[in-house]
């Protein structure tokens, strides 16, 4: 792939692709898109293939690719990788951000989602098929939807799992903070052993010096369907920490963290490069970034952030990382804002990465979309057998 499609003779990227050998699959190609941004495709085939119903694998040709900047030959920023790993929340050290931007160099503006969308279109042409079925989870849902907006005539169907809305989101994490309370309360109601108020306990911890971004990191990872989607034990851990016994919380911080992920598993550098191109920030188009950020922070409603606080919003990885990121090419999106292809949207009720309102917004901005909410499920719904069955029914209908 050319790094810059306006310069086809300029620098290029080699993207690994893996495809099943049932070339004549009756229902065509199913392209699985991973999340992050920063996750590769090819190295994760074995684990993600288990999330696809065998009937679907027989009817479709499964294809995965390493999106630009991911995988063994992707962007490697050692300092940033060590300090934040694959996190969406942890505050990155300024020196690590600066070092990463310098490593990527002048091409750092060419890792936005629209670049990946055009890579997918080039892949479709290479596969010699008229259309694709795209199945994306988390950030992969955003990529799939962006492809559906730009190339609707080449989309057979879309599966959007744990949705990132195609309009983008607030990089301060306000939506997610606002959704945390209802999710924790619902999880408590589902657990007969929960006799405390986890939302009040979480708010108390934030107000008394426990780092809010650390808490967001830990609770979000706990809500993964591969970790603890019911959030069992979380309320008790929060309450114990509030009453002076923080051993369980410290252990939870150690066990549920994105730190330590190798760049070939989720590239922190690509994560930063994509988010800083894709998202819209308070300082966009303004010469003084810090002043613009301060103005935006002053306008925040603390009630909307509860059980977190303004300091947590300001400390988000996307804010503090992209505040220092060099000005570069900004992602541009299709003018069309309604998804036209037939679409299935999956959401877990206990997801602390992506609020349920994001999936509802996506459904409202799609012409033909069905939303399936799986009670008690977490992030990455297709890890849940109920999610797999919903996809099987949709794709084989």
mmCIF file of C-alpha atoms in Angstrom:
data_model
loop_
_atom_site.group_PDB
_atom_site.id
_atom_site.type_symbol
_atom_site.label_atom_id
_atom_site.label_comp_id
_atom_site.label_asym_id
_atom_site.label_seq_id
_atom_site.Cartn_x
_atom_site.Cartn_y
_atom_site.Cartn_z
ATOM 1 C CA UNK A 1 0.000 0.000 0.000
ATOM 2 C CA UNK A 2 1.254 3.552 -0.636
ATOM 3 C CA UNK A 3 1.740 5.464 2.608
ATOM 4 C CA UNK A 4 0.200 8.510 0.911
ATOM 5 C CA UNK A 5 -2.228 7.777 -1.897
ATOM 6 C CA UNK A 6 -1.523 11.174 -3.383
ATOM 7 C CA UNK A 7 2.055 9.984 -3.902
ATOM 8 C CA UNK A 8 1.744 6.455 -5.341
ATOM 9 C CA UNK A 9 5.463 6.420 -6.157
ATOM 10 C CA UNK A 10 6.423 7.481 -2.626
ATOM 11 C CA UNK A 11 7.003 5.337 0.487
ATOM 12 C CA UNK A 12 4.936 2.164 0.725
ATOM 13 C CA UNK A 13 3.735 -0.234 3.422
ATOM 14 C CA UNK A 14 3.554 -4.017 3.323
ATOM 15 C CA UNK A 15 0.384 -5.236 5.081
ATOM 16 C CA UNK A 16 0.091 -8.923 5.918
ATOM 17 C CA UNK A 17 -3.138 -10.676 4.897
ATOM 18 C CA UNK A 18 -4.393 -14.139 5.751
ATOM 19 C CA UNK A 19 -7.321 -15.780 3.949
ATOM 20 C CA UNK A 20 -9.122 -19.092 4.178
ATOM 21 C CA UNK A 21 -8.786 -21.401 1.198
ATOM 22 C CA UNK A 22 -12.522 -21.742 0.498
ATOM 23 C CA UNK A 23 -12.246 -19.230 -2.332
ATOM 24 C CA UNK A 24 -15.674 -20.183 -3.688
ATOM 25 C CA UNK A 25 -17.503 -19.744 -0.369
ATOM 26 C CA UNK A 26 -21.192 -19.303 -1.284
ATOM 27 C CA UNK A 27 -21.708 -16.082 0.710
ATOM 28 C CA UNK A 28 -18.447 -14.366 -0.170
ATOM 29 C CA UNK A 29 -15.730 -12.782 1.976
ATOM 30 C CA UNK A 30 -16.040 -12.064 5.697
ATOM 31 C CA UNK A 31 -13.391 -9.545 6.771
ATOM 32 C CA UNK A 32 -12.758 -9.481 10.526
ATOM 33 C CA UNK A 33 -11.480 -6.126 11.782
ATOM 34 C CA UNK A 34 -9.663 -5.893 15.097
ATOM 35 C CA UNK A 35 -9.713 -3.065 17.625
ATOM 36 C CA UNK A 36 -7.433 -0.697 19.424
ATOM 37 C CA UNK A 37 -6.569 1.050 17.178
ATOM 38 C CA UNK A 38 -3.333 -0.879 17.173
ATOM 39 C CA UNK A 39 -4.308 -4.550 17.114
ATOM 40 C CA UNK A 40 -3.064 -6.577 14.144
ATOM 41 C CA UNK A 41 -5.183 -9.163 12.380
ATOM 42 C CA UNK A 42 -3.006 -12.061 11.270
ATOM 43 C CA UNK A 43 -1.441 -12.910 14.684
ATOM 44 C CA UNK A 44 -4.910 -12.882 16.298
ATOM 45 C CA UNK A 45 -6.525 -15.229 13.779
ATOM 46 C CA UNK A 46 -6.436 -18.305 16.032
ATOM 47 C CA UNK A 47 -8.111 -16.587 18.985
ATOM 48 C CA UNK A 48 -10.671 -14.576 17.005
ATOM 49 C CA UNK A 49 -11.639 -17.482 14.782
ATOM 50 C CA UNK A 50 -13.039 -19.152 17.903
ATOM 51 C CA UNK A 51 -15.544 -16.299 18.143
ATOM 52 C CA UNK A 52 -17.036 -17.106 14.725
ATOM 53 C CA UNK A 53 -19.729 -19.780 14.529
ATOM 54 C CA UNK A 54 -18.626 -22.849 12.504
ATOM 55 C CA UNK A 55 -21.652 -22.453 10.231
ATOM 56 C CA UNK A 56 -20.447 -18.971 9.308
ATOM 57 C CA UNK A 57 -16.934 -20.232 8.582
ATOM 58 C CA UNK A 58 -18.388 -22.773 6.153
ATOM 59 C CA UNK A 59 -20.477 -20.209 4.298
ATOM 60 C CA UNK A 60 -17.959 -17.345 4.159
ATOM 61 C CA UNK A 61 -14.295 -17.004 3.255
ATOM 62 C CA UNK A 62 -12.637 -15.604 6.387
ATOM 63 C CA UNK A 63 -10.026 -12.892 5.760
ATOM 64 C CA UNK A 64 -7.939 -10.818 8.182
ATOM 65 C CA UNK A 65 -5.242 -8.198 7.650
ATOM 66 C CA UNK A 66 -2.701 -6.287 9.673
ATOM 67 C CA UNK A 67 -3.968 -2.735 9.408
ATOM 68 C CA UNK A 68 -1.270 -0.157 8.636
ATOM 69 C CA UNK A 69 1.092 0.406 11.549
ATOM 70 C CA UNK A 70 0.203 -2.860 13.325
ATOM 71 C CA UNK A 71 1.766 -6.293 13.651
ATOM 72 C CA UNK A 72 5.411 -7.403 13.844
ATOM 73 C CA UNK A 73 6.534 -4.826 11.282
ATOM 74 C CA UNK A 74 4.324 -2.064 12.657
ATOM 75 C CA UNK A 75 5.060 1.091 14.668
ATOM 76 C CA UNK A 76 7.229 0.377 17.700
ATOM 77 C CA UNK A 77 7.678 3.142 20.297
ATOM 78 C CA UNK A 78 9.393 1.356 23.235
ATOM 79 C CA UNK A 79 8.950 4.059 25.903
ATOM 80 C CA UNK A 80 5.289 4.644 25.118
ATOM 81 C CA UNK A 81 4.673 0.904 24.852
ATOM 82 C CA UNK A 82 6.204 0.296 28.271
ATOM 83 C CA UNK A 83 4.306 3.052 30.059
ATOM 84 C CA UNK A 84 0.796 2.760 28.587
ATOM 85 C CA UNK A 85 0.737 -0.440 26.532
ATOM 86 C CA UNK A 86 -2.636 -0.699 24.834
ATOM 87 C CA UNK A 87 -4.470 1.634 27.213
ATOM 88 C CA UNK A 88 -7.161 4.103 26.215
ATOM 89 C CA UNK A 89 -6.927 5.909 29.550
ATOM 90 C CA UNK A 90 -3.522 5.910 31.278
ATOM 91 C CA UNK A 91 -1.777 9.292 31.188
ATOM 92 C CA UNK A 92 1.274 8.995 28.904
ATOM 93 C CA UNK A 93 4.620 10.508 29.990
ATOM 94 C CA UNK A 94 5.399 13.573 27.852
ATOM 95 C CA UNK A 95 8.883 12.308 26.930
ATOM 96 C CA UNK A 96 7.436 9.009 25.686
ATOM 97 C CA UNK A 97 4.943 10.841 23.464
ATOM 98 C CA UNK A 98 7.667 13.080 22.025
ATOM 99 C CA UNK A 99 9.978 10.133 21.377
ATOM 100 C CA UNK A 100 7.243 8.220 19.580
ATOM 101 C CA UNK A 101 6.340 11.117 17.295
ATOM 102 C CA UNK A 102 10.011 11.524 16.380
ATOM 103 C CA UNK A 103 10.321 7.807 15.616
ATOM 104 C CA UNK A 104 7.372 7.838 13.225
ATOM 105 C CA UNK A 105 8.642 10.979 11.539
ATOM 106 C CA UNK A 106 7.057 12.926 8.719
ATOM 107 C CA UNK A 107 4.596 10.156 7.854
ATOM 108 C CA UNK A 108 2.784 10.280 11.201
ATOM 109 C CA UNK A 109 -0.313 11.846 9.597
ATOM 110 C CA UNK A 110 -0.963 8.830 7.363
ATOM 111 C CA UNK A 111 -2.260 6.347 9.925
ATOM 112 C CA UNK A 112 -5.823 7.623 10.223
ATOM 113 C CA UNK A 113 -8.884 5.446 9.748
ATOM 114 C CA UNK A 114 -9.633 6.858 6.253
ATOM 115 C CA UNK A 115 -6.214 5.536 5.149
ATOM 116 C CA UNK A 116 -7.131 2.084 6.462
ATOM 117 C CA UNK A 117 -10.527 2.290 4.741
ATOM 118 C CA UNK A 118 -8.787 2.801 1.390
ATOM 119 C CA UNK A 119 -6.416 -0.070 2.214
ATOM 120 C CA UNK A 120 -9.473 -2.291 2.682
ATOM 121 C CA UNK A 121 -10.856 -1.185 -0.666
ATOM 122 C CA UNK A 122 -7.544 -2.062 -2.319
ATOM 123 C CA UNK A 123 -7.678 -5.442 -0.555
ATOM 124 C CA UNK A 124 -11.211 -6.024 -1.894
ATOM 125 C CA UNK A 125 -9.987 -5.363 -5.415
ATOM 126 C CA UNK A 126 -7.047 -7.730 -4.885
ATOM 127 C CA UNK A 127 -9.440 -10.448 -3.727
ATOM 128 C CA UNK A 128 -11.444 -9.894 -6.940
ATOM 129 C CA UNK A 129 -14.817 -9.728 -5.199
ATOM 130 C CA UNK A 130 -17.617 -7.205 -5.707
ATOM 131 C CA UNK A 131 -18.490 -6.816 -2.050
ATOM 132 C CA UNK A 132 -17.370 -7.601 1.489
ATOM 133 C CA UNK A 133 -19.091 -8.491 4.717
ATOM 134 C CA UNK A 134 -17.256 -6.624 7.466
ATOM 135 C CA UNK A 135 -17.277 -7.639 11.131
ATOM 136 C CA UNK A 136 -15.546 -5.132 13.405
ATOM 137 C CA UNK A 137 -15.209 -5.045 17.184
ATOM 138 C CA UNK A 138 -14.647 -1.852 19.201
ATOM 139 C CA UNK A 139 -12.398 0.399 17.068
ATOM 140 C CA UNK A 140 -12.914 -2.203 14.319
ATOM 141 C CA UNK A 141 -16.612 -1.244 14.326
ATOM 142 C CA UNK A 142 -15.615 2.357 13.567
ATOM 143 C CA UNK A 143 -13.418 1.208 10.673
ATOM 144 C CA UNK A 144 -16.151 -1.048 9.306
ATOM 145 C CA UNK A 145 -18.730 1.738 9.494
ATOM 146 C CA UNK A 146 -16.382 4.218 7.796
ATOM 147 C CA UNK A 147 -15.885 1.722 4.962
ATOM 148 C CA UNK A 148 -19.659 1.328 4.770
ATOM 149 C CA UNK A 149 -20.096 5.103 4.507
ATOM 150 C CA UNK A 150 -17.485 5.546 1.772
ATOM 151 C CA UNK A 151 -18.050 2.360 -0.214
ATOM 152 C CA UNK A 152 -21.675 1.304 0.455
ATOM 153 C CA UNK A 153 -22.004 -0.401 -2.934
ATOM 154 C CA UNK A 154 -19.200 -2.785 -1.982
ATOM 155 C CA UNK A 155 -20.712 -3.840 1.359
ATOM 156 C CA UNK A 156 -22.889 -6.912 1.670
ATOM 157 C CA UNK A 157 -23.494 -6.614 5.432
ATOM 158 C CA UNK A 158 -21.947 -5.068 8.537
ATOM 159 C CA UNK A 159 -21.537 -6.518 12.019
ATOM 160 C CA UNK A 160 -20.634 -3.797 14.542
ATOM 161 C CA UNK A 161 -19.664 -5.224 17.931
ATOM 162 C CA UNK A 162 -19.162 -2.931 20.968
ATOM 163 C CA UNK A 163 -19.662 0.148 18.866
ATOM 164 C CA UNK A 164 -17.500 3.216 18.526
ATOM 165 C CA UNK A 165 -19.935 5.602 16.776
ATOM 166 C CA UNK A 166 -18.982 6.643 13.287
ATOM 167 C CA UNK A 167 -19.377 10.332 14.225
ATOM 168 C CA UNK A 168 -16.448 9.928 16.651
ATOM 169 C CA UNK A 169 -16.489 10.658 20.388
ATOM 170 C CA UNK A 170 -15.288 13.090 23.035
ATOM 171 C CA UNK A 171 -11.603 12.336 23.764
ATOM 172 C CA UNK A 172 -12.093 13.445 27.380
ATOM 173 C CA UNK A 173 -14.154 10.312 27.965
ATOM 174 C CA UNK A 174 -17.226 12.155 29.242
ATOM 175 C CA UNK A 175 -19.733 9.676 27.756
ATOM 176 C CA UNK A 176 -17.961 6.745 29.325
ATOM 177 C CA UNK A 177 -17.714 8.412 32.736
ATOM 178 C CA UNK A 178 -21.432 9.206 32.660
ATOM 179 C CA UNK A 179 -22.266 5.589 31.774
ATOM 180 C CA UNK A 180 -20.120 4.043 34.528
ATOM 181 C CA UNK A 181 -22.624 4.553 37.340
ATOM 182 C CA UNK A 182 -25.589 2.825 35.653
ATOM 183 C CA UNK A 183 -23.393 -0.122 34.610
ATOM 184 C CA UNK A 184 -21.996 -0.622 38.120
ATOM 185 C CA UNK A 185 -25.462 -0.348 39.693
ATOM 186 C CA UNK A 186 -26.875 -2.897 37.237
ATOM 187 C CA UNK A 187 -23.985 -5.284 37.910
ATOM 188 C CA UNK A 188 -24.603 -4.920 41.637
ATOM 189 C CA UNK A 189 -28.293 -5.762 41.215
ATOM 190 C CA UNK A 190 -27.345 -8.916 39.311
ATOM 191 C CA UNK A 191 -25.027 -10.097 42.127
ATOM 192 C CA UNK A 192 -26.839 -11.312 45.272
ATOM 193 C CA UNK A 193 -23.667 -10.786 47.320
ATOM 194 C CA UNK A 194 -23.487 -7.066 46.451
ATOM 195 C CA UNK A 195 -24.830 -5.079 49.405
ATOM 196 C CA UNK A 196 -22.958 -1.773 48.942
ATOM 197 C CA UNK A 197 -23.139 1.205 46.587
ATOM 198 C CA UNK A 198 -20.229 0.745 44.143
ATOM 199 C CA UNK A 199 -20.849 4.115 42.501
ATOM 200 C CA UNK A 200 -20.571 6.043 45.739
ATOM 201 C CA UNK A 201 -17.499 4.012 46.688
ATOM 202 C CA UNK A 202 -15.835 4.722 43.347
ATOM 203 C CA UNK A 203 -16.578 8.437 43.658
ATOM 204 C CA UNK A 204 -15.126 8.496 47.183
ATOM 205 C CA UNK A 205 -11.920 6.852 45.997
ATOM 206 C CA UNK A 206 -11.510 9.378 43.174
ATOM 207 C CA UNK A 207 -12.157 12.246 45.591
ATOM 208 C CA UNK A 208 -9.587 10.884 48.039
ATOM 209 C CA UNK A 209 -6.581 10.502 45.791
ATOM 210 C CA UNK A 210 -6.979 7.270 43.825
ATOM 211 C CA UNK A 211 -6.054 8.013 40.218
ATOM 212 C CA UNK A 212 -9.191 8.230 38.081
ATOM 213 C CA UNK A 213 -7.535 7.115 34.861
ATOM 214 C CA UNK A 214 -6.137 4.043 36.660
ATOM 215 C CA UNK A 215 -9.657 3.201 37.807
ATOM 216 C CA UNK A 216 -11.096 3.683 34.311
ATOM 217 C CA UNK A 217 -8.370 1.470 32.888
ATOM 218 C CA UNK A 218 -8.966 -1.314 35.389
ATOM 219 C CA UNK A 219 -12.764 -1.315 35.323
ATOM 220 C CA UNK A 220 -12.890 -1.191 31.528
ATOM 221 C CA UNK A 221 -10.534 -4.145 31.153
ATOM 222 C CA UNK A 222 -12.479 -6.054 33.796
ATOM 223 C CA UNK A 223 -15.590 -5.635 31.623
ATOM 224 C CA UNK A 224 -14.015 -7.522 28.720
ATOM 225 C CA UNK A 225 -15.837 -10.754 27.975
ATOM 226 C CA UNK A 226 -12.489 -12.523 28.276
ATOM 227 C CA UNK A 227 -11.949 -11.180 31.825
ATOM 228 C CA UNK A 228 -14.923 -10.511 34.139
ATOM 229 C CA UNK A 229 -17.969 -9.357 32.157
ATOM 230 C CA UNK A 230 -20.371 -9.692 35.092
ATOM 231 C CA UNK A 231 -18.009 -7.453 37.145
ATOM 232 C CA UNK A 232 -18.413 -9.923 40.004
ATOM 233 C CA UNK A 233 -16.393 -8.908 43.047
ATOM 234 C CA UNK A 234 -15.740 -5.369 41.785
ATOM 235 C CA UNK A 235 -18.218 -3.667 44.163
ATOM 236 C CA UNK A 236 -16.734 -5.483 47.151
ATOM 237 C CA UNK A 237 -13.207 -4.491 46.117
ATOM 238 C CA UNK A 238 -14.183 -0.830 45.773
ATOM 239 C CA UNK A 239 -15.958 -0.843 49.141
ATOM 240 C CA UNK A 240 -13.034 -2.505 50.904
ATOM 241 C CA UNK A 241 -10.667 0.125 49.529
ATOM 242 C CA UNK A 242 -12.966 2.890 50.731
ATOM 243 C CA UNK A 243 -12.992 1.435 54.234
ATOM 244 C CA UNK A 244 -9.195 1.215 54.409
ATOM 245 C CA UNK A 245 -8.345 -2.200 52.949
ATOM 246 C CA UNK A 246 -6.878 -1.421 49.515
ATOM 247 C CA UNK A 247 -4.979 -4.696 49.021
ATOM 248 C CA UNK A 248 -7.675 -6.034 46.697
ATOM 249 C CA UNK A 249 -7.732 -2.837 44.655
ATOM 250 C CA UNK A 250 -3.953 -2.859 44.258
ATOM 251 C CA UNK A 251 -4.112 -6.470 43.106
ATOM 252 C CA UNK A 252 -6.897 -5.580 40.668
ATOM 253 C CA UNK A 253 -4.758 -2.771 39.241
ATOM 254 C CA UNK A 254 -1.921 -5.242 38.654
ATOM 255 C CA UNK A 255 -4.109 -7.937 37.104
ATOM 256 C CA UNK A 256 -6.238 -5.764 34.826
ATOM 257 C CA UNK A 257 -3.909 -3.444 32.962
ATOM 258 C CA UNK A 258 -2.862 -2.800 29.382
ATOM 259 C CA UNK A 259 0.731 -2.235 30.437
ATOM 260 C CA UNK A 260 3.138 -4.888 29.261
ATOM 261 C CA UNK A 261 1.490 -5.551 25.899
ATOM 262 C CA UNK A 262 4.066 -5.978 23.144
ATOM 263 C CA UNK A 263 3.793 -3.614 20.194
ATOM 264 C CA UNK A 264 3.080 -6.584 17.924
ATOM 265 C CA UNK A 265 -0.033 -7.300 20.009
ATOM 266 C CA UNK A 266 -1.261 -3.708 20.220
ATOM 267 C CA UNK A 267 0.932 -0.854 19.059
ATOM 268 C CA UNK A 268 0.802 2.131 21.421
ATOM 269 C CA UNK A 269 2.438 4.246 18.730
ATOM 270 C CA UNK A 270 -0.148 3.408 16.103
ATOM 271 C CA UNK A 271 -2.849 3.905 18.727
ATOM 272 C CA UNK A 272 -1.636 7.455 19.308
ATOM 273 C CA UNK A 273 -1.071 8.265 15.630
ATOM 274 C CA UNK A 274 -4.580 7.142 14.641
ATOM 275 C CA UNK A 275 -6.438 8.806 17.501
ATOM 276 C CA UNK A 276 -4.582 12.094 17.072
ATOM 277 C CA UNK A 277 -5.552 12.129 13.370
ATOM 278 C CA UNK A 278 -9.102 10.838 13.764
ATOM 279 C CA UNK A 279 -10.537 12.708 16.737
ATOM 280 C CA UNK A 280 -11.600 16.323 17.103
ATOM 281 C CA UNK A 281 -9.994 18.104 20.059
ATOM 282 C CA UNK A 282 -10.801 21.353 21.899
ATOM 283 C CA UNK A 283 -7.726 22.947 20.331
ATOM 284 C CA UNK A 284 -8.483 21.919 16.750
ATOM 285 C CA UNK A 285 -7.695 24.876 14.492
ATOM 286 C CA UNK A 286 -6.513 27.059 17.389
ATOM 287 C CA UNK A 287 -2.913 28.251 17.839
ATOM 288 C CA UNK A 288 -2.764 27.908 21.656
ATOM 289 C CA UNK A 289 -3.621 24.311 22.523
ATOM 290 C CA UNK A 290 -3.228 24.665 26.293
ATOM 291 C CA UNK A 291 -5.553 27.678 26.507
ATOM 292 C CA UNK A 292 -8.173 25.971 24.358
ATOM 293 C CA UNK A 293 -7.995 22.876 26.569
ATOM 294 C CA UNK A 294 -8.310 24.963 29.745
ATOM 295 C CA UNK A 295 -11.402 26.651 28.320
ATOM 296 C CA UNK A 296 -12.950 23.283 27.457
ATOM 297 C CA UNK A 297 -12.194 21.865 30.905
ATOM 298 C CA UNK A 298 -13.857 24.846 32.592
ATOM 299 C CA UNK A 299 -17.029 24.139 30.612
ATOM 300 C CA UNK A 300 -17.279 20.529 31.837
ATOM 301 C CA UNK A 301 -20.231 19.653 34.056
ATOM 302 C CA UNK A 302 -18.935 17.732 37.125
ATOM 303 C CA UNK A 303 -22.332 16.048 37.516
ATOM 304 C CA UNK A 304 -21.930 14.554 34.043
ATOM 305 C CA UNK A 305 -18.529 13.122 35.009
ATOM 306 C CA UNK A 306 -19.642 11.483 38.271
ATOM 307 C CA UNK A 307 -18.338 9.176 39.766
ATOM 308 C CA UNK A 308 -15.151 10.535 38.171
ATOM 309 C CA UNK A 309 -14.007 14.152 38.162
ATOM 310 C CA UNK A 310 -12.609 16.957 36.011
ATOM 311 C CA UNK A 311 -9.010 15.921 36.725
ATOM 312 C CA UNK A 312 -9.755 12.468 35.288
ATOM 313 C CA UNK A 313 -11.168 13.996 32.111
ATOM 314 C CA UNK A 314 -8.148 16.223 31.641
ATOM 315 C CA UNK A 315 -5.694 13.369 32.270
ATOM 316 C CA UNK A 316 -7.045 11.005 29.587
ATOM 317 C CA UNK A 317 -4.437 9.413 27.312
ATOM 318 C CA UNK A 318 -6.045 10.919 24.228
ATOM 319 C CA UNK A 319 -5.997 14.421 25.686
ATOM 320 C CA UNK A 320 -2.514 14.454 27.198
ATOM 321 C CA UNK A 321 -0.995 12.423 24.358
ATOM 322 C CA UNK A 322 -2.504 14.337 21.458
ATOM 323 C CA UNK A 323 -1.939 17.677 23.200
ATOM 324 C CA UNK A 324 1.794 17.101 22.575
ATOM 325 C CA UNK A 325 1.446 15.295 19.249
ATOM 326 C CA UNK A 326 2.789 17.303 16.286
ATOM 327 C CA UNK A 327 0.193 18.949 14.075
ATOM 328 C CA UNK A 328 -0.256 16.713 11.047
ATOM 329 C CA UNK A 329 -2.795 15.626 8.465
ATOM 330 C CA UNK A 330 -6.291 15.397 9.969
ATOM 331 C CA UNK A 331 -8.663 12.582 9.005
ATOM 332 C CA UNK A 332 -11.464 13.558 6.648
ATOM 333 C CA UNK A 333 -14.664 11.536 6.531
ATOM 334 C CA UNK A 334 -17.418 10.944 3.963
ATOM 335 C CA UNK A 335 -20.142 13.577 3.766
ATOM 336 C CA UNK A 336 -22.800 10.886 4.114
ATOM 337 C CA UNK A 337 -23.688 10.253 7.753
ATOM 338 C CA UNK A 338 -26.293 7.513 7.403
ATOM 339 C CA UNK A 339 -25.116 3.925 7.124
ATOM 340 C CA UNK A 340 -26.903 2.299 4.203
ATOM 341 C CA UNK A 341 -25.840 -1.376 4.369
ATOM 342 C CA UNK A 342 -27.754 -4.007 6.281
ATOM 343 C CA UNK A 343 -26.255 -3.897 9.781
ATOM 344 C CA UNK A 344 -26.226 -5.865 13.034
ATOM 345 C CA UNK A 345 -25.148 -3.952 16.159
ATOM 346 C CA UNK A 346 -24.082 -5.905 19.243
ATOM 347 C CA UNK A 347 -23.655 -4.469 22.716
ATOM 348 C CA UNK A 348 -22.998 -5.978 26.135
ATOM 349 C CA UNK A 349 -24.938 -4.357 28.976
ATOM 350 C CA UNK A 350 -21.836 -4.372 31.231
ATOM 351 C CA UNK A 351 -19.452 -2.803 28.711
ATOM 352 C CA UNK A 352 -17.269 -0.161 30.399
ATOM 353 C CA UNK A 353 -15.268 0.590 27.237
ATOM 354 C CA UNK A 354 -18.147 1.716 25.023
ATOM 355 C CA UNK A 355 -21.403 3.190 26.415
ATOM 356 C CA UNK A 356 -24.687 1.684 25.282
ATOM 357 C CA UNK A 357 -25.744 5.114 24.018
ATOM 358 C CA UNK A 358 -23.081 4.820 21.318
ATOM 359 C CA UNK A 359 -24.779 1.723 19.898
ATOM 360 C CA UNK A 360 -28.179 3.400 20.094
ATOM 361 C CA UNK A 361 -26.789 6.399 18.198
ATOM 362 C CA UNK A 362 -25.357 4.103 15.543
ATOM 363 C CA UNK A 363 -28.697 2.377 15.090
ATOM 364 C CA UNK A 364 -30.476 5.735 14.788
ATOM 365 C CA UNK A 365 -28.030 6.766 12.049
ATOM 366 C CA UNK A 366 -28.382 3.570 10.005
ATOM 367 C CA UNK A 367 -31.012 2.831 7.392
ATOM 368 C CA UNK A 368 -31.341 -0.872 8.172
ATOM 369 C CA UNK A 369 -29.815 -1.762 11.546
ATOM 370 C CA UNK A 370 -30.807 -4.185 14.278
ATOM 371 C CA UNK A 371 -29.471 -3.622 17.809
ATOM 372 C CA UNK A 372 -29.015 -6.652 20.057
ATOM 373 C CA UNK A 373 -28.106 -5.946 23.694
ATOM 374 C CA UNK A 374 -26.830 -9.011 25.585
ATOM 375 C CA UNK A 375 -27.654 -8.741 29.328
ATOM 376 C CA UNK A 376 -24.680 -9.346 31.609
ATOM 377 C CA UNK A 377 -22.251 -9.444 28.695
ATOM 378 C CA UNK A 378 -19.262 -7.141 28.420
ATOM 379 C CA UNK A 379 -16.979 -5.685 25.763
ATOM 380 C CA UNK A 380 -16.371 -7.784 22.636
ATOM 381 C CA UNK A 381 -19.764 -9.482 22.529
ATOM 382 C CA UNK A 382 -18.793 -12.179 20.045
ATOM 383 C CA UNK A 383 -16.743 -13.827 22.780
ATOM 384 C CA UNK A 384 -20.132 -14.577 24.357
ATOM 385 C CA UNK A 385 -21.995 -17.582 22.843
ATOM 386 C CA UNK A 386 -25.156 -15.455 22.746
ATOM 387 C CA UNK A 387 -23.338 -12.910 20.618
ATOM 388 C CA UNK A 388 -21.996 -15.584 18.304
ATOM 389 C CA UNK A 389 -25.490 -16.967 17.839
ATOM 390 C CA UNK A 390 -26.887 -13.522 17.019
ATOM 391 C CA UNK A 391 -24.208 -13.073 14.332
ATOM 392 C CA UNK A 392 -24.845 -16.561 12.937
ATOM 393 C CA UNK A 393 -28.542 -15.801 12.582
ATOM 394 C CA UNK A 394 -27.861 -12.446 10.942
ATOM 395 C CA UNK A 395 -25.195 -13.578 8.470
ATOM 396 C CA UNK A 396 -26.972 -16.790 7.468
ATOM 397 C CA UNK A 397 -30.466 -15.321 7.237
#
